[in-house]
Short mmCIF file of C-alpha atoms in Angstrom, two decimals:
data_model
loop_
_atom_site.label_atom_id
_atom_site.label_comp_id
_atom_site.label_asym_id
_atom_site.label_seq_id
_atom_site.Cartn_x
_atom_site.Cartn_y
_atom_site.Cartn_z
CA MET B 3 91.13 104.44 100.15
CA LEU B 4 90.47 101.16 98.99
CA LYS B 5 87.55 102.59 96.07
CA LEU B 6 91.25 105.11 94.27
CA PHE B 7 92.32 101.46 93.74
CA LYS B 8 89.24 100.23 92.55
CA GLY B 9 89.94 98.62 89.17
CA THR B 10 93.78 99.84 88.70
CA SER B 11 96.25 97.38 88.19
CA SER B 12 97.64 99.38 91.23
CA HIS B 13 95.01 97.41 93.32
CA GLN B 14 95.18 94.31 92.13
CA ASN B 15 99.36 93.85 92.60
CA ARG B 16 98.43 95.59 96.39
CA LEU B 17 96.32 92.67 96.48
CA GLN B 18 98.81 90.33 95.29
CA PHE B 19 101.73 91.73 97.58
CA PHE B 20 98.95 91.67 101.16
CA ARG B 21 98.26 87.62 100.04
CA ASN B 22 102.29 87.10 99.28
CA TYR B 23 102.61 88.99 103.13
CA CYS B 24 99.86 86.36 104.91
CA THR B 25 101.20 83.74 102.95
CA THR B 26 104.98 84.93 104.35
CA THR B 27 103.35 85.60 107.81
CA ASN B 28 101.66 82.15 108.51
CA ALA B 29 104.59 80.29 106.90
CA LEU B 30 106.97 82.33 109.93
CA ASP B 31 104.01 81.77 112.97
CA SER B 32 104.13 77.87 111.46
CA HIS B 33 107.44 77.44 111.80
CA SER B 34 107.42 79.60 115.38
CA ASN B 35 104.77 76.99 116.42
CA SER B 36 106.57 73.49 115.44
CA LYS B 37 109.28 74.85 118.20
CA SER B 38 109.94 73.39 120.90
CA PRO B 39 108.57 75.79 124.41
CA LEU B 40 111.77 77.16 126.51
CA GLN B 41 112.32 74.52 128.89
CA LEU B 42 114.03 77.43 131.02
CA CYS B 43 115.43 77.03 135.00
CA ILE B 44 116.47 79.94 137.54
CA ILE B 45 118.27 79.19 139.93
CA GLY B 46 117.16 82.05 143.48
CA SER B 47 113.41 82.77 144.35
CA GLY B 48 113.97 86.00 145.44
CA PRO B 49 113.42 89.27 142.92
CA ALA B 50 115.70 89.08 140.84
CA GLY B 51 114.71 85.36 139.31
CA LEU B 52 110.90 86.31 139.49
CA TYR B 53 111.29 89.60 137.79
CA THR B 54 113.14 86.79 135.20
CA ALA B 55 110.01 84.73 134.85
CA ASN B 56 107.62 87.28 134.96
CA ARG B 57 109.92 89.65 131.65
CA VAL B 58 110.86 86.14 130.00
CA TYR B 59 106.69 85.04 130.27
CA LYS B 60 106.13 88.15 128.24
CA LEU B 61 108.52 87.58 125.49
CA LEU B 62 108.31 84.03 125.03
CA PRO B 63 104.69 83.34 126.72
CA ASP B 64 104.72 79.54 126.12
CA SER B 65 108.03 79.29 128.38
CA ASN B 66 108.12 76.12 130.37
CA ILE B 67 110.06 77.89 133.98
CA THR B 68 111.43 76.24 137.11
CA ILE B 69 112.83 78.07 140.10
CA ILE B 70 114.86 75.44 142.03
CA GLU B 71 115.28 77.50 146.30
CA LYS B 72 117.80 75.98 148.35
CA LEU B 73 115.15 77.30 151.34
CA PRO B 74 112.33 75.25 151.52
CA TYR B 75 110.25 79.48 150.87
CA PRO B 76 110.67 81.32 148.54
CA PHE B 77 111.20 85.01 147.74
CA GLY B 78 114.84 84.87 149.14
CA LEU B 79 115.86 88.82 150.00
CA ILE B 80 112.43 89.94 150.58
CA ARG B 81 111.63 87.33 152.93
CA TYR B 82 115.66 87.80 155.18
CA GLY B 83 116.48 90.16 153.77
CA ILE B 84 114.64 93.23 154.06
CA SER B 85 114.27 94.44 158.65
CA PRO B 86 111.25 93.75 160.14
CA ASP B 87 110.06 96.98 160.74
CA HIS B 88 110.28 97.61 156.80
CA GLN B 89 106.88 95.94 155.31
CA ASN B 90 106.02 97.87 152.66
CA GLU B 91 108.55 96.87 150.95
CA LYS B 92 108.02 93.98 151.15
CA LYS B 93 104.79 94.25 149.83
CA VAL B 94 106.72 93.98 146.54
CA LYS B 95 105.86 89.88 147.27
CA ASN B 96 102.43 90.71 146.16
CA THR B 97 103.09 92.15 142.76
CA LEU B 98 106.42 89.15 142.57
CA GLU B 99 103.53 86.43 143.58
CA LYS B 100 101.74 86.12 140.30
CA THR B 101 104.05 85.24 138.05
CA TRP B 102 103.19 81.91 139.94
CA SER B 103 99.37 82.49 140.19
CA GLU B 104 99.20 83.23 136.28
CA HIS B 105 101.16 80.92 135.79
CA PRO B 106 100.35 77.83 137.91
CA SER B 107 101.07 74.40 135.13
CA THR B 108 103.82 76.12 133.61
CA CYS B 109 105.55 77.72 136.09
CA LYS B 110 106.76 75.47 138.74
CA PHE B 111 108.79 75.98 142.85
CA VAL B 112 111.31 73.64 143.68
CA GLY B 113 112.27 74.27 147.13
CA ASN B 114 114.77 72.72 149.49
CA VAL B 115 116.94 71.96 146.75
CA ASN B 116 120.51 72.85 147.37
CA ILE B 117 122.64 72.15 144.55
CA ASP B 118 126.24 70.47 143.61
CA HIS B 119 124.54 68.37 147.15
CA ASP B 120 121.17 67.06 146.53
CA ILE B 121 121.74 67.40 142.83
CA THR B 122 124.64 68.75 140.38
CA PHE B 123 124.40 71.35 138.30
CA GLU B 124 125.97 69.15 135.56
CA GLU B 125 122.72 67.74 135.79
CA ILE B 126 120.84 70.72 135.89
CA ARG B 127 121.55 71.63 131.96
CA LYS B 128 121.21 68.51 130.82
CA THR B 129 117.64 68.57 131.88
CA PHE B 130 117.40 72.02 130.84
CA HIS B 131 117.78 74.39 127.48
CA ALA B 132 118.87 76.59 129.52
CA VAL B 133 120.31 77.86 132.95
CA VAL B 134 120.08 81.88 134.91
CA LEU B 135 121.88 82.38 137.63
CA ALA B 136 119.73 84.55 140.06
CA CYS B 137 121.44 83.00 143.58
CA GLY B 138 121.96 86.58 145.09
CA ILE B 139 125.66 87.36 146.11
CA GLU B 140 127.47 85.26 149.24
CA GLY B 141 130.76 86.50 150.87
CA GLU B 142 131.08 88.60 152.61
CA LYS B 143 134.59 91.00 153.63
CA LYS B 144 136.09 91.21 157.32
CA LEU B 145 137.72 94.37 158.70
CA ASN B 146 141.16 92.14 159.16
CA ILE B 147 142.26 93.64 162.40
CA PRO B 148 143.15 92.72 166.07
CA GLY B 149 139.88 91.27 168.21
CA GLU B 150 137.71 90.29 164.94
CA LYS B 151 137.35 87.65 166.12
CA CYS B 152 135.81 87.90 169.28
CA GLN B 153 132.38 86.01 170.78
CA THR B 154 130.30 89.15 170.71
CA VAL B 155 131.41 90.92 166.79
CA TYR B 156 128.84 89.60 164.62
CA SER B 157 128.02 90.14 160.55
CA ALA B 158 125.27 92.98 160.03
CA ARG B 159 123.90 90.96 157.19
CA GLU B 160 123.59 88.00 159.25
CA PHE B 161 122.12 89.31 162.29
CA VAL B 162 119.00 90.79 159.59
CA SER B 163 118.60 87.64 158.47
CA TRP B 164 117.91 86.38 162.08
CA LEU B 165 116.22 88.98 163.28
CA ASN B 166 113.41 87.42 159.81
CA GLY B 167 113.15 84.23 160.27
CA HIS B 168 116.78 82.10 158.20
CA PRO B 169 116.90 79.00 159.39
CA ASP B 170 120.23 79.49 158.58
CA PHE B 171 121.30 81.86 161.10
CA GLN B 172 118.41 80.21 164.26
CA LYS B 173 120.90 79.04 165.58
CA LYS B 174 123.66 82.28 166.82
CA HIS B 175 123.39 83.61 169.61
CA TYR B 176 123.54 87.78 169.96
CA ASP B 177 124.91 89.20 172.82
CA LEU B 178 122.54 92.61 173.67
CA GLN B 179 122.86 92.76 177.03
CA HIS B 180 125.24 96.02 177.09
CA GLU B 181 124.91 99.32 176.18
CA ASN B 182 127.48 100.39 174.02
CA VAL B 183 127.54 98.82 170.78
CA VAL B 184 129.70 99.50 166.99
CA ILE B 185 128.12 98.66 163.58
CA VAL B 186 131.29 99.50 160.90
CA GLY B 187 129.51 100.40 158.00
CA GLN B 188 127.82 102.84 155.85
CA GLY B 189 125.40 101.96 153.78
CA ASN B 190 121.40 101.07 154.27
CA VAL B 191 121.98 97.61 156.69
CA ALA B 192 124.05 99.70 158.59
CA LEU B 193 120.63 101.53 159.71
CA ASP B 194 118.86 98.46 159.10
CA VAL B 195 120.63 97.35 162.39
CA ALA B 196 121.30 100.87 164.28
CA ARG B 197 117.17 100.51 163.70
CA MET B 198 115.90 97.12 165.26
CA LEU B 199 118.52 98.10 168.25
CA VAL B 200 116.81 101.63 168.73
CA LYS B 201 113.50 101.28 167.76
CA PRO B 202 111.13 99.99 171.00
CA ILE B 203 110.24 97.34 170.44
CA GLU B 204 105.70 97.84 170.72
CA ASP B 205 106.45 99.45 167.49
CA ILE B 206 108.58 95.93 166.14
CA ALA B 207 107.08 93.69 168.25
CA GLY B 208 103.83 93.12 165.65
CA THR B 209 105.90 92.63 162.43
CA ASP B 210 106.98 89.22 160.57
CA ILE B 211 109.91 89.09 163.10
CA THR B 212 110.42 85.91 164.80
CA SER B 213 109.15 85.72 168.53
CA THR B 214 113.14 84.48 169.69
CA ALA B 215 114.22 87.70 168.26
CA THR B 216 110.88 89.80 169.92
CA ASP B 217 112.47 88.36 173.03
CA ILE B 218 115.95 89.05 172.54
CA LEU B 219 115.15 92.80 171.69
CA SER B 220 113.12 93.04 174.33
CA ASN B 221 115.68 92.21 177.25
CA SER B 222 118.36 94.75 175.57
CA LYS B 223 120.29 96.65 177.33
CA VAL B 224 122.27 98.66 174.36
CA LYS B 225 121.46 102.79 175.00
CA ASN B 226 124.43 104.33 172.30
CA VAL B 227 125.05 102.53 168.54
CA HIS B 228 127.71 104.33 167.00
CA ILE B 229 127.82 104.00 163.64
CA ILE B 230 131.65 104.12 161.70
CA GLY B 231 132.02 105.12 158.28
CA ARG B 232 136.18 105.46 156.62
CA ARG B 233 135.53 107.84 154.98
CA GLY B 234 132.36 111.77 154.91
CA PRO B 235 129.08 112.38 154.67
CA ALA B 236 129.70 112.80 151.22
CA GLU B 237 130.58 109.73 149.94
CA VAL B 238 128.23 106.97 152.99
CA SER B 239 126.23 104.72 149.99
CA PHE B 240 123.44 105.07 152.82
CA THR B 241 120.21 106.67 150.74
CA THR B 242 118.39 109.54 151.70
CA LYS B 243 114.87 108.00 152.93
CA GLU B 244 117.08 105.78 155.11
CA VAL B 245 119.02 108.33 156.58
CA ARG B 246 116.46 110.81 157.06
CA GLU B 247 114.33 107.95 158.83
CA ILE B 248 116.61 107.71 161.03
CA LEU B 249 117.18 110.57 162.54
CA LYS B 250 113.69 111.86 162.74
CA LEU B 251 112.76 108.71 165.19
CA PRO B 252 110.83 110.15 167.80
CA ASN B 253 113.13 108.32 170.85
CA ILE B 254 116.99 108.47 170.48
CA ASN B 255 119.51 111.46 170.49
CA THR B 256 121.24 112.38 167.09
CA TYR B 257 124.96 113.08 166.94
CA VAL B 258 128.29 113.45 164.85
CA ASN B 259 131.49 113.13 166.95
CA ASP B 260 133.44 115.74 165.02
CA ILE B 261 131.70 118.16 163.78
CA THR B 262 134.41 119.59 161.79
CA THR B 263 133.38 116.23 159.45
CA LEU B 264 130.09 118.04 158.11
CA GLU B 265 132.03 121.66 157.36
CA PHE B 266 131.61 121.99 153.49
CA THR B 267 132.62 125.39 151.43
CA GLU B 268 130.18 126.14 148.99
CA ASP B 269 132.96 125.42 146.84
CA GLN B 270 132.96 122.06 147.82
CA LEU B 271 129.04 122.06 148.10
CA ASN B 272 128.34 122.93 144.25
CA LYS B 273 130.98 120.19 143.26
CA MET B 274 129.15 117.90 144.84
CA GLU B 275 126.03 115.49 142.81
CA ARG B 276 122.38 116.57 143.74
CA ALA B 277 122.04 113.57 146.27
CA GLN B 278 125.68 114.37 147.65
CA ARG B 279 124.44 117.49 148.74
CA LYS B 280 121.23 116.56 150.15
CA MET B 281 123.36 113.96 152.29
CA VAL B 282 125.10 116.04 153.22
CA GLU B 283 122.58 118.36 154.50
CA LEU B 284 120.24 116.53 156.05
CA PHE B 285 123.54 115.02 159.01
CA LYS B 286 123.67 118.69 159.02
CA GLN B 287 120.66 119.43 159.80
CA TYR B 288 120.07 116.61 162.07
CA LEU B 289 123.16 116.05 163.52
CA LYS B 290 124.60 117.71 166.91
CA PRO B 291 127.95 118.15 168.27
CA LEU B 292 128.57 116.03 171.53
CA PRO B 293 128.41 117.93 174.48
CA GLU B 294 130.62 119.17 176.90
CA ASN B 295 130.06 116.95 179.52
CA PHE B 296 130.05 113.51 177.12
CA ASN B 297 132.80 111.26 177.38
CA ILE B 298 133.16 110.19 173.65
CA GLY B 299 135.31 106.87 175.44
CA ASP B 300 132.13 105.88 177.91
CA LEU B 301 128.49 107.23 176.59
CA SER B 302 127.10 104.66 179.39
CA ASN B 303 124.39 106.66 182.33
CA GLN B 304 125.45 110.06 180.05
CA THR B 305 122.35 111.58 179.29
CA ASP B 306 122.15 114.89 176.91
CA ASN B 307 121.08 118.19 178.97
CA ASN B 308 118.74 119.05 176.70
CA ASN B 309 116.78 116.66 176.49
CA ASN B 310 116.90 113.23 180.10
CA ASN B 311 115.40 111.26 179.20
CA ASN B 312 116.73 108.00 179.82
CA ASN B 313 114.44 105.94 177.78
CA TYR B 314 116.27 107.70 174.68
CA LYS B 315 119.16 105.97 173.27
CA ASN B 316 121.48 107.53 171.54
CA VAL B 317 123.28 107.42 167.99
CA ILE B 318 126.48 109.15 167.39
CA PHE B 319 128.12 109.21 163.53
CA HIS B 320 131.91 108.40 163.25
CA PHE B 321 132.39 110.34 159.83
CA LYS B 322 136.38 109.46 158.56
CA ARG B 323 137.27 107.20 160.98
CA SER B 324 138.18 103.19 160.54
CA PRO B 325 138.09 100.19 163.30
CA VAL B 326 142.38 99.14 163.83
CA GLU B 327 141.70 97.18 166.88
CA MET B 328 138.79 96.06 168.69
CA VAL B 329 140.01 95.38 172.97
CA GLU B 330 138.41 91.77 174.16
CA SER B 331 137.58 91.35 177.54
CA ASN B 332 136.50 88.04 179.54
CA GLY B 333 138.82 86.06 177.69
CA GLY B 334 137.30 87.42 174.87
CA GLN B 335 133.52 86.61 175.63
CA CYS B 336 132.86 90.34 174.53
CA LEU B 337 134.40 92.99 173.90
CA ALA B 338 135.78 96.44 175.40
CA GLU B 339 137.17 99.04 173.15
CA VAL B 340 136.73 99.26 169.33
CA ILE B 341 140.14 101.76 168.89
CA LEU B 342 139.76 104.27 165.41
CA GLU B 343 141.96 105.55 163.08
CA LYS B 344 141.57 109.55 162.03
CA ASN B 345 141.57 109.30 157.68
CA GLU B 346 141.93 112.09 155.48
CA LEU B 347 140.27 112.17 152.34
CA VAL B 348 142.32 111.70 148.93
CA SER B 349 141.47 111.90 145.64
CA ASP B 350 143.38 109.63 143.60
CA ASP B 351 144.43 109.97 139.17
CA LYS B 352 140.18 108.78 138.70
CA GLY B 353 138.81 111.21 140.64
CA ASP B 354 137.70 108.57 142.98
CA VAL B 355 138.13 108.94 146.78
CA LYS B 356 140.32 107.48 148.64
CA ALA B 357 140.52 107.37 152.87
CA VAL B 358 144.53 107.41 154.29
CA GLY B 359 144.64 107.31 158.13
CA THR B 360 146.97 110.05 159.45
CA GLY B 361 147.58 107.89 162.69
CA VAL B 362 145.23 110.09 165.21
CA ARG B 363 143.46 106.82 167.21
CA GLU B 364 140.53 107.53 169.76
CA THR B 365 138.72 104.78 171.54
CA LEU B 366 135.47 104.07 172.01
CA LYS B 367 133.74 101.97 175.37
CA ALA B 368 132.03 98.98 173.12
CA GLU B 369 131.46 95.31 174.36
CA VAL B 370 128.94 94.52 170.91
CA VAL B 371 130.39 94.80 167.06
CA PHE B 372 128.00 94.83 164.12
CA ARG B 373 130.62 94.57 160.99
CA SER B 374 128.79 95.90 157.57
CA ILE B 375 131.72 96.16 155.04
CA GLY B 376 130.29 94.71 151.63
CA TYR B 377 130.85 91.68 149.82
CA THR B 378 133.54 88.87 148.93
CA GLY B 379 131.69 87.15 147.05
CA THR B 380 131.92 83.44 146.93
CA LYS B 381 132.11 80.84 143.38
CA PHE B 382 129.21 79.20 142.39
CA SER B 383 129.86 75.26 141.18
CA GLU B 384 131.31 75.88 138.20
CA VAL B 385 130.82 79.02 137.11
CA PRO B 386 133.41 82.19 136.47
CA PHE B 387 133.71 84.21 139.01
CA ASP B 388 135.20 87.83 139.33
CA PHE B 389 136.23 88.33 143.11
CA LYS B 390 137.51 91.66 142.37
CA ARG B 391 134.04 93.33 140.59
CA VAL B 392 132.47 91.34 142.69
CA LYS B 393 129.90 89.24 139.90
CA VAL B 394 129.94 86.55 137.02
CA PRO B 395 131.11 87.76 134.17
CA ASN B 396 128.97 88.62 131.74
CA ARG B 397 127.48 90.46 128.74
CA ALA B 398 124.59 90.97 129.12
CA GLY B 399 123.78 88.18 130.88
CA ARG B 400 124.72 85.93 128.88
CA VAL B 401 128.11 84.42 131.48
CA LEU B 402 131.40 84.30 129.73
CA GLU B 403 133.96 81.57 130.12
CA GLY B 404 136.17 83.32 131.81
CA VAL B 405 137.09 87.34 133.64
CA ASP B 406 138.92 88.16 130.57
CA SER B 407 137.35 85.89 127.68
CA GLU B 408 134.71 87.43 125.33
CA LYS B 409 133.20 83.55 124.35
CA ILE B 410 129.83 82.93 125.82
CA ILE B 411 128.96 80.11 127.72
CA ASP B 412 125.68 78.53 125.53
CA GLY B 413 122.69 78.15 127.63
CA LEU B 414 123.79 80.05 131.07
CA TYR B 415 123.02 83.17 132.17
CA VAL B 416 122.36 85.99 135.24
CA SER B 417 120.77 88.86 136.75
CA GLY B 418 120.13 90.53 139.69
CA TRP B 419 123.79 91.24 141.62
CA ILE B 420 125.30 87.84 140.62
CA LYS B 421 125.67 89.47 137.42
CA THR B 422 125.91 93.15 138.89
CA GLY B 423 127.62 93.25 141.29
CA PRO B 424 125.88 93.55 145.15
CA SER B 425 124.81 96.80 145.03
CA GLY B 426 122.00 98.57 144.24
CA ALA B 427 117.79 98.72 145.54
CA ILE B 428 115.02 95.75 143.74
CA VAL B 429 113.57 98.98 141.19
CA ASN B 430 117.92 97.74 139.44
CA VAL B 431 117.21 94.06 140.02
CA SER B 432 113.50 94.97 137.47
CA MET B 433 115.90 96.33 135.17
CA ASN B 434 118.07 93.87 135.14
CA ALA B 435 116.11 91.55 135.05
CA ASP B 436 114.72 93.01 131.67
CA GLU B 437 117.73 93.04 130.51
CA THR B 438 119.07 89.16 130.69
CA ALA B 439 115.11 88.10 128.99
CA HIS B 440 115.42 89.56 126.21
CA THR B 441 118.55 88.35 125.97
CA ILE B 442 117.37 84.68 126.52
CA GLN B 443 114.61 85.78 124.23
CA GLU B 444 117.34 86.50 121.17
CA ASP B 445 119.25 82.99 121.48
CA TYR B 446 115.54 81.38 121.65
CA ASN B 447 114.74 83.06 118.81
CA GLU B 448 118.21 82.24 116.68
CA ASN B 449 117.25 78.15 117.60
CA LYS B 450 119.72 77.49 119.63
CA TYR B 451 117.34 75.45 121.68
CA ASN B 452 115.48 73.46 119.37
CA ARG B 453 115.97 69.78 121.80
CA ASN B 454 112.66 68.89 123.16
CA LEU B 455 113.95 68.29 127.19
CA PRO B 456 111.94 67.33 129.71
CA GLY B 457 112.47 70.43 132.33
CA TYR B 458 110.32 69.96 135.64
CA GLN B 459 109.42 66.80 134.98
CA GLY B 460 112.61 65.92 134.60
CA ILE B 461 114.31 67.43 137.52
CA VAL B 462 110.75 65.75 139.84
CA ASP B 463 111.64 62.55 138.64
CA LEU B 464 115.69 62.79 139.40
CA LEU B 465 115.13 63.94 143.32
CA LYS B 466 112.69 61.48 144.04
CA SER B 467 114.89 58.66 142.64
CA LYS B 468 117.34 60.25 145.16
CA GLU B 469 114.03 60.03 148.38
CA HIS B 470 114.97 63.71 148.27
CA ASN B 471 111.99 66.24 150.21
CA LEU B 472 110.76 68.70 147.73
CA ILE B 473 109.09 71.74 148.05
CA THR B 474 106.54 72.97 146.21
CA TYR B 475 104.46 75.85 145.34
CA GLU B 476 101.33 74.27 146.57
CA ASP B 477 103.17 73.01 150.04
CA TRP B 478 104.85 76.93 150.11
CA LYS B 479 101.05 78.15 150.62
CA LYS B 480 100.56 75.56 153.29
CA VAL B 481 103.00 76.79 155.05
CA GLU B 482 102.29 80.48 154.83
CA ASN B 483 98.66 79.18 155.49
CA GLU B 484 99.58 78.15 158.45
CA GLU B 485 102.40 81.43 159.79
CA PHE B 486 99.82 83.47 158.97
CA LYS B 487 96.95 81.80 161.03
CA ARG B 488 100.15 81.74 164.20
CA GLY B 489 100.51 85.27 163.58
CA LYS B 490 97.29 86.34 163.72
CA GLU B 491 97.11 84.07 167.20
CA LYS B 492 99.68 86.33 168.73
CA GLY B 493 98.43 89.22 166.85
CA LYS B 494 100.78 90.80 164.49
CA ILE B 495 101.67 89.62 160.25
CA LEU B 496 102.70 86.57 160.41
CA GLU B 497 104.67 84.39 162.11
CA LYS B 498 107.29 81.77 160.34
CA ILE B 499 107.68 78.69 160.56
CA ILE B 500 111.87 78.21 160.97
CA VAL B 501 112.04 73.98 161.53
CA PHE B 502 112.11 71.71 158.53
CA ASP B 503 109.70 69.00 160.53
CA GLU B 504 107.20 71.59 161.40
CA LEU B 505 107.02 72.21 157.28
CA LYS B 506 106.83 68.70 157.30
CA ASN B 507 103.73 67.94 159.11
CA ILE B 508 101.64 71.03 158.15
CA ILE B 509 101.80 69.72 154.00
CA LYS B 510 101.59 66.74 154.78
#
């Protein structure tokens, strides 16, 4: 093609165009290179924080990123929120850790820093161009029924964290010296608790569960686990994979308390979304009606005539039921019964299905209850919070000044559940982190962040001036190596170190 234009005025025009283009481009590059690298702080070192850092590096490779974590250890949900028996899901940690290993000089971990206690949020904002909140959602809903304050009523989420060695919950005591447990909730955390209570201890002991939790589960007397949900099988928040897993465990009997809750007309099935129909079919395939000789009020020492193996445990699903009272015994030291109300499902004007009580009640013998019914959210420092939607008000990751405001707070972003509300798997977190990273890039390219700020070094200097013990990524790797070493000695993946004084000794 160049031969066709050679010697022509058109050819000369094209050469001049490319000269002009290159000159302009070099000028733009020169202007871009004169900008200060982005000094970004991400609060929270779980999947949302690390995915956001990873995406920012792809868009703005010269960025300096500091990841601040309240706990001494990174990885948040992966380390503490995924059930110990789900080690495959925890392998995403290897992918996320590359954010540090691929950017050792520009991506820094600052652990063991409690904001508004060890350092103020305002001090952080003054030290960085931009701050991303990726610290998840805290605060759990309660049933607010009589007897809920009994000593054997527990949070399912805290129980999973305790199994995983979360330092905030290691002083908690879980009384599993009873046969009958009720789990209230129809989400995956409820199934996590159920699995951990019915699985053989040999299937769990080799994971990253703490030795203390292993000892308590190995001595557990739990035989019957009731999973209670206010709506029907088509409205559950379980994922199909998690339901299939518990229904196919080899050592349990799976029942449905009220077989009529699984009855649907063909027309009703056809109107369901594909995932709903698949879930209903799964329940219909695996859940058996309770045998006539079963007393639903007390399953203790009862067996299915078709399977009288004493090593088997029972998992019973109760659909369209709501707890209305917990009856205490021994002065509130444990429960005696849980009273349920039967519900009917009603669609509102928007088509949402709601559970409405019928006044008909049932009684379950149960000494222990785990509650898993959702999150309330807690306000982070002075950042606005939408308690109705359980998230920080934002637009494409930019934090807004209030729930009803359209005005953004410059330099403040959100990623993960605190951005979207408490729902969605890790893959969803990755997608919304990508959106936040692109939003940060847009603001950076508009020259919003052209001041010279100290970033990481400023935070380190500030914490040292307060004589605070921070944990670096290099410190963490020393701790992790010791955890692997101790785990190998015990024949398990790792043995988590949960005492802070031990951490300090290992680091030194």
